[in-house]
Amino acid sequence: MNQPVQNMDSDDGIIHISQSRLIALQQDARLFRNKKARVRSHFNGGFLSAFKGRGMEYDESRPYQPGDDVRNMDWRVTARTNKPYSKVFREERERPVLLWVDFRSPMFFGTQQCFKSVLAAKVAALLAWKSSQQGDRLGALLFSEFQHLELRPKGGKSSALQLVKNLSEFSVQSTEQPHLADENKRDSRHALNRLLHVTRPGSLIYLISDFRNMSSQFESTLSRLSRHNELELIQLSDPLETQLPVDGYYRVTDGSTETEVNAFNKNSRLSYQQRFTQHQENLQTLCKKTGVRYLSLSTDQALLDGLMQGNTVKR
């Protein structure tokens, strides 16, 4: 019996990625154990909250008891009853998880297994499936120079499926956008401002990017977000960005401009390597300063191994 011939996209998973490939990462997500920080809650009860400031919402008011935090006084009820009352808070069952994913032009580069943009989509999809399996509410902010998409945190598998669809679309559409004049392009400031706007205290935020050409407000944004949320910065790179091959002239293009790199010159190779090393060290220093976890992943790494065994800077 003749079998139907399937159209195979040889670029799928390399320069862009299909929804079906991202859906298949559900299996890997079941094997992935993401790290959790535990910090003491500032609210009544003194229990340990799984995440700093995590999803504490008002439950009820009760008569004041010695030892209650005065910051939790319910002044409205106190004034109405002429007796001191304290607010009681309870921990939300579902934690908001936000994925901030960069699809700007520098992400559409790769010399090994895939583009950095494809790796970003895979990382985001795996984290999305893991969050869904843990019962967390999933949201995302996807952006490029040309487009911007926000998904507010929602529970259920449908939120992960919607995000996977959008990740696949961004991995394709960003390669098909016309070249815009610089004044018509959005830089990272817009995406950072939107992240500040949509984030609720107690969220877990993953920032997925190569962090090239970030705006001057990047450090202040990380600092503000980390005060009331858990953050993890996931830096993506390609081996050719870390070190030039020995001896040769190499043409490099971003699709619109082209340049030639001289790898015969030892000083040029060293300078090239030092620029990447300095960029990575600056990110690590910033993460330590702002209390953000750090992870680096390369396009030549196996996804699950890289996420579980990557180089982390702990809080």
CSV table of C-alpha atoms in Angstrom, one decimal:
chain,number,residue,atom,x,y,z
A,1,MET,CA,0.0,0.0,0.0
A,2,ASN,CA,1.4,3.4,-1.0
A,3,GLN,CA,2.1,5.7,1.9
A,4,PRO,CA,1.2,9.4,1.5
A,5,VAL,CA,4.2,11.7,0.8
A,6,GLN,CA,4.7,14.3,3.5
A,7,ASN,CA,6.2,17.7,2.9
A,8,MET,CA,9.2,18.0,5.1
A,9,ASP,CA,10.5,21.4,6.0
A,10,SER,CA,14.3,21.0,6.2
A,11,ASP,CA,14.6,24.4,8.0
A,12,ASP,CA,12.1,23.4,10.8
A,13,GLY,CA,14.0,23.5,14.1
A,14,ILE,CA,17.0,25.3,12.5
A,15,ILE,CA,16.0,28.8,11.3
A,16,HIS,CA,12.4,28.6,12.5
A,17,ILE,CA,10.4,26.1,14.5
A,18,SER,CA,7.0,24.6,14.1
A,19,GLN,CA,4.2,24.4,16.6
A,20,SER,CA,4.4,20.6,16.6
A,21,ARG,CA,8.0,20.6,17.6
A,22,LEU,CA,7.3,22.9,20.5
A,23,ILE,CA,4.4,20.8,21.6
A,24,ALA,CA,6.6,17.7,21.7
A,25,LEU,CA,8.7,19.4,24.4
A,26,GLN,CA,6.0,18.5,26.9
A,27,GLN,CA,7.8,15.2,27.5
A,28,ASP,CA,11.1,17.0,28.3
A,29,ALA,CA,9.3,19.3,30.6
A,30,ARG,CA,8.3,16.4,32.8
A,31,LEU,CA,12.0,15.6,33.3
A,32,PHE,CA,13.0,19.1,34.0
A,33,ARG,CA,13.3,20.3,37.6
A,34,ASN,CA,13.5,24.0,37.8
A,35,LYS,CA,15.0,25.6,40.9
A,36,LYS,CA,13.0,27.3,43.6
A,37,ALA,CA,14.2,29.9,46.1
A,38,ARG,CA,12.7,30.0,49.6
A,39,VAL,CA,12.5,33.2,51.5
A,40,ARG,CA,10.6,34.2,54.6
A,41,SER,CA,7.3,36.0,54.1
A,42,HIS,CA,6.7,39.4,55.6
A,43,PHE,CA,3.0,38.7,56.2
A,44,ASN,CA,1.2,37.3,59.3
A,45,GLY,CA,2.1,33.8,60.2
A,46,GLY,CA,5.8,33.8,59.5
A,47,PHE,CA,5.6,30.8,57.2
A,48,LEU,CA,8.1,30.2,54.4
A,49,SER,CA,6.8,31.3,51.1
A,50,ALA,CA,8.2,29.4,48.0
A,51,PHE,CA,8.8,32.7,46.2
A,52,LYS,CA,9.6,36.2,47.5
A,53,GLY,CA,6.4,38.2,47.8
A,54,ARG,CA,4.6,35.4,46.1
A,55,GLY,CA,0.9,36.0,45.3
A,56,MET,CA,-0.3,37.1,48.8
A,57,GLU,CA,-3.9,38.2,48.6
A,58,TYR,CA,-6.3,39.6,51.2
A,59,ASP,CA,-8.4,37.0,52.9
A,60,GLU,CA,-10.2,38.6,55.9
A,61,SER,CA,-9.8,41.0,58.8
A,62,ARG,CA,-9.7,40.0,62.4
A,63,PRO,CA,-9.2,41.7,65.8
A,64,TYR,CA,-5.6,42.8,66.4
A,65,GLN,CA,-3.4,40.4,68.3
A,66,PRO,CA,-0.1,41.2,70.0
A,67,GLY,CA,2.7,40.7,67.5
A,68,ASP,CA,0.7,41.6,64.4
A,69,ASP,CA,2.6,43.7,61.9
A,70,VAL,CA,1.3,47.3,62.1
A,71,ARG,CA,1.7,47.5,58.3
A,72,ASN,CA,-1.1,45.0,58.0
A,73,MET,CA,-3.6,47.0,60.1
A,74,ASP,CA,-7.0,47.4,58.5
A,75,TRP,CA,-7.6,51.1,59.2
A,76,ARG,CA,-11.0,51.2,57.6
A,77,VAL,CA,-12.5,48.5,59.8
A,78,THR,CA,-10.6,49.9,62.8
A,79,ALA,CA,-12.2,53.3,62.3
A,80,ARG,CA,-15.7,51.8,61.8
A,81,THR,CA,-15.6,49.6,64.8
A,82,ASN,CA,-13.4,51.7,67.0
A,83,LYS,CA,-11.3,48.6,67.7
A,84,PRO,CA,-8.0,47.6,66.1
A,85,TYR,CA,-8.2,45.1,63.3
A,86,SER,CA,-5.5,43.4,61.3
A,87,LYS,CA,-5.7,42.1,57.7
A,88,VAL,CA,-5.0,38.4,57.2
A,89,PHE,CA,-3.5,37.3,53.9
A,90,ARG,CA,-3.4,33.9,52.2
A,91,GLU,CA,-1.0,32.6,49.6
A,92,GLU,CA,-2.3,32.2,46.1
A,93,ARG,CA,-2.4,28.6,44.9
A,94,GLU,CA,-1.2,29.6,41.5
A,95,ARG,CA,2.0,31.5,40.9
A,96,PRO,CA,2.2,33.9,38.0
A,97,VAL,CA,5.0,32.9,35.6
A,98,LEU,CA,6.1,35.4,32.9
A,99,LEU,CA,8.3,34.6,29.9
A,100,TRP,CA,10.1,37.7,28.3
A,101,VAL,CA,11.4,36.4,25.0
A,102,ASP,CA,13.6,38.4,22.6
A,103,PHE,CA,13.1,37.9,18.8
A,104,ARG,CA,15.1,40.9,17.6
A,105,SER,CA,17.4,40.6,14.6
A,106,PRO,CA,20.6,39.6,16.5
A,107,MET,CA,18.7,36.5,17.7
A,108,PHE,CA,18.4,35.2,14.1
A,109,PHE,CA,21.9,33.9,14.0
A,110,GLY,CA,23.4,30.5,14.5
A,111,THR,CA,26.2,28.3,13.1
A,112,GLN,CA,25.6,25.0,14.9
A,113,GLN,CA,22.3,23.3,15.6
A,114,CYS,CA,19.9,26.2,15.2
A,115,PHE,CA,19.4,30.0,15.3
A,116,LYS,CA,19.4,31.6,18.8
A,117,SER,CA,15.8,32.6,18.0
A,118,VAL,CA,14.8,28.9,17.7
A,119,LEU,CA,16.7,28.1,20.9
A,120,ALA,CA,14.7,30.9,22.6
A,121,ALA,CA,11.4,29.5,21.4
A,122,LYS,CA,12.4,26.0,22.6
A,123,VAL,CA,13.5,27.3,26.1
A,124,ALA,CA,10.3,29.3,26.5
A,125,ALA,CA,8.1,26.4,25.4
A,126,LEU,CA,9.8,24.0,27.8
A,127,LEU,CA,9.4,26.4,30.7
A,128,ALA,CA,5.8,27.0,29.6
A,129,TRP,CA,5.0,23.3,29.7
A,130,LYS,CA,6.7,23.0,33.1
A,131,SER,CA,4.7,25.9,34.5
A,132,SER,CA,1.5,24.4,33.2
A,133,GLN,CA,2.3,21.0,34.7
A,134,GLN,CA,2.9,22.7,38.1
A,135,GLY,CA,-0.4,24.5,37.9
A,136,ASP,CA,1.1,27.9,37.6
A,137,ARG,CA,-0.6,30.8,35.7
A,138,LEU,CA,1.4,31.4,32.5
A,139,GLY,CA,1.9,34.7,30.7
A,140,ALA,CA,4.4,36.0,28.2
A,141,LEU,CA,5.8,39.0,26.5
A,142,LEU,CA,7.3,38.4,23.0
A,143,PHE,CA,8.9,41.2,21.1
A,144,SER,CA,11.1,42.1,18.1
A,145,GLU,CA,11.8,45.4,16.3
A,146,PHE,CA,8.6,44.9,14.3
A,147,GLN,CA,6.0,43.5,16.7
A,148,HIS,CA,5.1,43.0,20.3
A,149,LEU,CA,2.7,40.5,21.9
A,150,GLU,CA,1.5,40.2,25.5
A,151,LEU,CA,-0.3,37.3,27.0
A,152,ARG,CA,-1.6,37.9,30.5
A,153,PRO,CA,-1.1,35.1,33.0
A,154,LYS,CA,-3.7,32.4,32.8
A,155,GLY,CA,-4.0,28.9,34.1
A,156,GLY,CA,-4.6,25.7,32.3
A,157,LYS,CA,-3.0,23.9,29.4
A,158,SER,CA,-4.7,26.2,26.9
A,159,SER,CA,-2.4,29.1,27.9
A,160,ALA,CA,0.7,27.0,27.1
A,161,LEU,CA,-0.8,25.9,23.8
A,162,GLN,CA,-1.5,29.6,22.9
A,163,LEU,CA,2.1,30.6,23.8
A,164,VAL,CA,3.6,27.8,21.8
A,165,LYS,CA,1.6,28.9,18.7
A,166,ASN,CA,2.8,32.5,19.2
A,167,LEU,CA,6.4,31.4,19.6
A,168,SER,CA,6.3,29.4,16.4
A,169,GLU,CA,4.8,32.4,14.6
A,170,PHE,CA,7.4,34.8,15.9
A,171,SER,CA,10.2,32.5,14.8
A,172,VAL,CA,8.9,32.7,11.3
A,173,GLN,CA,7.5,36.1,11.0
A,174,SER,CA,10.5,38.0,12.3
A,175,THR,CA,12.6,36.5,9.4
A,176,GLU,CA,10.0,37.7,6.9
A,177,GLN,CA,9.7,41.3,8.0
A,178,PRO,CA,10.8,44.0,5.6
A,179,HIS,CA,13.8,46.0,6.6
A,180,LEU,CA,12.6,49.1,8.4
A,181,ALA,CA,14.3,52.4,8.8
A,182,ASP,CA,16.0,52.8,12.2
A,183,GLU,CA,13.5,55.4,13.3
A,184,ASN,CA,10.6,52.9,12.8
A,185,LYS,CA,12.2,50.1,14.8
A,186,ARG,CA,11.5,49.5,18.5
A,187,ASP,CA,14.4,48.9,20.8
A,188,SER,CA,14.3,46.9,24.0
A,189,ARG,CA,13.0,49.9,26.1
A,190,HIS,CA,9.5,49.3,25.0
A,191,ALA,CA,9.6,45.6,26.0
A,192,LEU,CA,11.1,46.5,29.3
A,193,ASN,CA,8.5,49.1,30.1
A,194,ARG,CA,5.7,46.7,29.2
A,195,LEU,CA,7.3,44.1,31.5
A,196,LEU,CA,7.2,46.5,34.4
A,197,HIS,CA,3.6,47.4,33.6
A,198,VAL,CA,2.2,43.8,33.4
A,199,THR,CA,4.2,42.2,36.2
A,200,ARG,CA,2.4,41.5,39.5
A,201,PRO,CA,4.4,41.1,42.7
A,202,GLY,CA,5.3,37.5,43.5
A,203,SER,CA,5.8,36.5,39.9
A,204,LEU,CA,8.5,34.3,38.5
A,205,ILE,CA,10.0,35.9,35.5
A,206,TYR,CA,12.3,34.3,32.9
A,207,LEU,CA,14.2,36.7,30.6
A,208,ILE,CA,15.4,34.9,27.4
A,209,SER,CA,17.7,36.7,25.1
A,210,ASP,CA,21.3,37.2,24.0
A,211,PHE,CA,21.1,40.6,25.7
A,212,ARG,CA,22.9,42.4,22.9
A,213,ASN,CA,22.2,46.1,22.5
A,214,MET,CA,20.0,46.4,25.6
A,215,SER,CA,18.8,49.9,26.5
A,216,SER,CA,20.4,51.9,29.3
A,217,GLN,CA,17.4,51.3,31.6
A,218,PHE,CA,18.0,47.5,31.6
A,219,GLU,CA,19.9,47.5,35.0
A,220,SER,CA,17.3,49.7,36.7
A,221,THR,CA,14.5,47.5,35.4
A,222,LEU,CA,16.1,44.3,36.7
A,223,SER,CA,16.6,46.0,40.1
A,224,ARG,CA,13.0,47.1,40.3
A,225,LEU,CA,11.6,43.8,39.3
A,226,SER,CA,13.8,41.8,41.6
A,227,ARG,CA,12.5,43.6,44.7
A,228,HIS,CA,9.2,41.7,44.6
A,229,ASN,CA,9.7,38.9,42.2
A,230,GLU,CA,12.0,36.0,41.3
A,231,LEU,CA,14.0,36.5,38.2
A,232,GLU,CA,16.1,34.3,36.0
A,233,LEU,CA,18.2,35.7,33.1
A,234,ILE,CA,18.9,33.1,30.4
A,235,GLN,CA,21.6,34.3,28.1
A,236,LEU,CA,21.7,32.6,24.7
A,237,SER,CA,24.8,32.4,22.4
A,238,ASP,CA,26.4,30.7,19.5
A,239,PRO,CA,29.9,29.2,19.5
A,240,LEU,CA,31.0,31.5,16.7
A,241,GLU,CA,30.1,34.5,19.0
A,242,THR,CA,32.4,33.2,21.7
A,243,GLN,CA,35.5,32.4,19.6
A,244,LEU,CA,36.5,32.7,15.9
A,245,PRO,CA,37.7,29.7,14.0
A,246,VAL,CA,41.5,29.7,13.3
A,247,ASP,CA,42.9,31.0,10.0
A,248,GLY,CA,40.5,32.3,7.4
A,249,TYR,CA,38.4,35.2,6.1
A,250,TYR,CA,34.8,34.8,7.0
A,251,ARG,CA,31.8,36.7,5.6
A,252,VAL,CA,29.1,37.6,8.1
A,253,THR,CA,25.7,39.0,7.2
A,254,ASP,CA,22.5,40.0,9.1
A,255,GLY,CA,20.5,39.7,5.9
A,256,SER,CA,20.9,43.4,4.9
A,257,THR,CA,24.6,44.2,5.5
A,258,GLU,CA,27.7,42.1,5.1
A,259,THR,CA,31.2,42.3,6.6
A,260,GLU,CA,34.4,40.3,6.4
A,261,VAL,CA,36.2,39.0,9.5
A,262,ASN,CA,39.9,38.3,9.4
A,263,ALA,CA,40.6,35.3,11.6
A,264,PHE,CA,44.3,35.0,10.4
A,265,ASN,CA,45.2,37.8,12.8
A,266,LYS,CA,45.8,36.4,16.3
A,267,ASN,CA,45.1,39.8,17.9
A,268,SER,CA,41.8,40.1,16.1
A,269,ARG,CA,40.7,36.6,17.3
A,270,LEU,CA,41.7,37.5,20.9
A,271,SER,CA,39.9,40.9,20.8
A,272,TYR,CA,36.8,39.2,19.4
A,273,GLN,CA,36.8,36.6,22.2
A,274,GLN,CA,37.4,39.2,24.8
A,275,ARG,CA,34.4,41.3,23.7
A,276,PHE,CA,32.1,38.3,24.3
A,277,THR,CA,33.7,37.4,27.6
A,278,GLN,CA,33.3,41.0,28.8
A,279,HIS,CA,29.7,41.0,27.7
A,280,GLN,CA,29.0,37.8,29.6
A,281,GLU,CA,30.9,38.9,32.7
A,282,ASN,CA,28.9,42.2,32.7
A,283,LEU,CA,25.7,40.3,32.7
A,284,GLN,CA,26.9,38.0,35.6
A,285,THR,CA,27.9,41.0,37.6
A,286,LEU,CA,24.6,42.7,37.0
A,287,CYS,CA,22.7,39.5,38.1
A,288,LYS,CA,24.7,39.3,41.3
A,289,LYS,CA,24.1,43.0,42.0
A,290,THR,CA,20.4,42.8,41.5
A,291,GLY,CA,19.8,39.3,43.0
A,292,VAL,CA,18.9,37.7,39.7
A,293,ARG,CA,19.7,34.0,38.8
A,294,TYR,CA,21.8,33.6,35.7
A,295,LEU,CA,22.0,30.8,33.2
A,296,SER,CA,23.9,30.6,29.9
A,297,LEU,CA,22.9,28.3,27.0
A,298,SER,CA,24.6,27.8,23.6
A,299,THR,CA,23.0,26.6,20.3
A,300,ASP,CA,25.3,23.6,20.4
A,301,GLN,CA,24.0,22.3,23.7
A,302,ALA,CA,21.2,19.8,24.3
A,303,LEU,CA,18.3,21.8,25.6
A,304,LEU,CA,17.4,19.8,28.7
A,305,ASP,CA,21.1,19.2,29.7
A,306,GLY,CA,21.8,22.9,29.3
A,307,LEU,CA,18.9,24.0,31.4
A,308,MET,CA,19.6,21.5,34.2
A,309,GLN,CA,23.4,21.7,34.2
A,310,GLY,CA,24.0,25.3,33.0
A,311,ASN,CA,26.2,27.8,34.7
A,312,THR,CA,24.1,29.5,37.3
A,313,VAL,CA,24.9,32.5,39.6
A,314,LYS,CA,23.0,31.9,42.8
A,315,ARG,CA,21.3,34.5,44.9
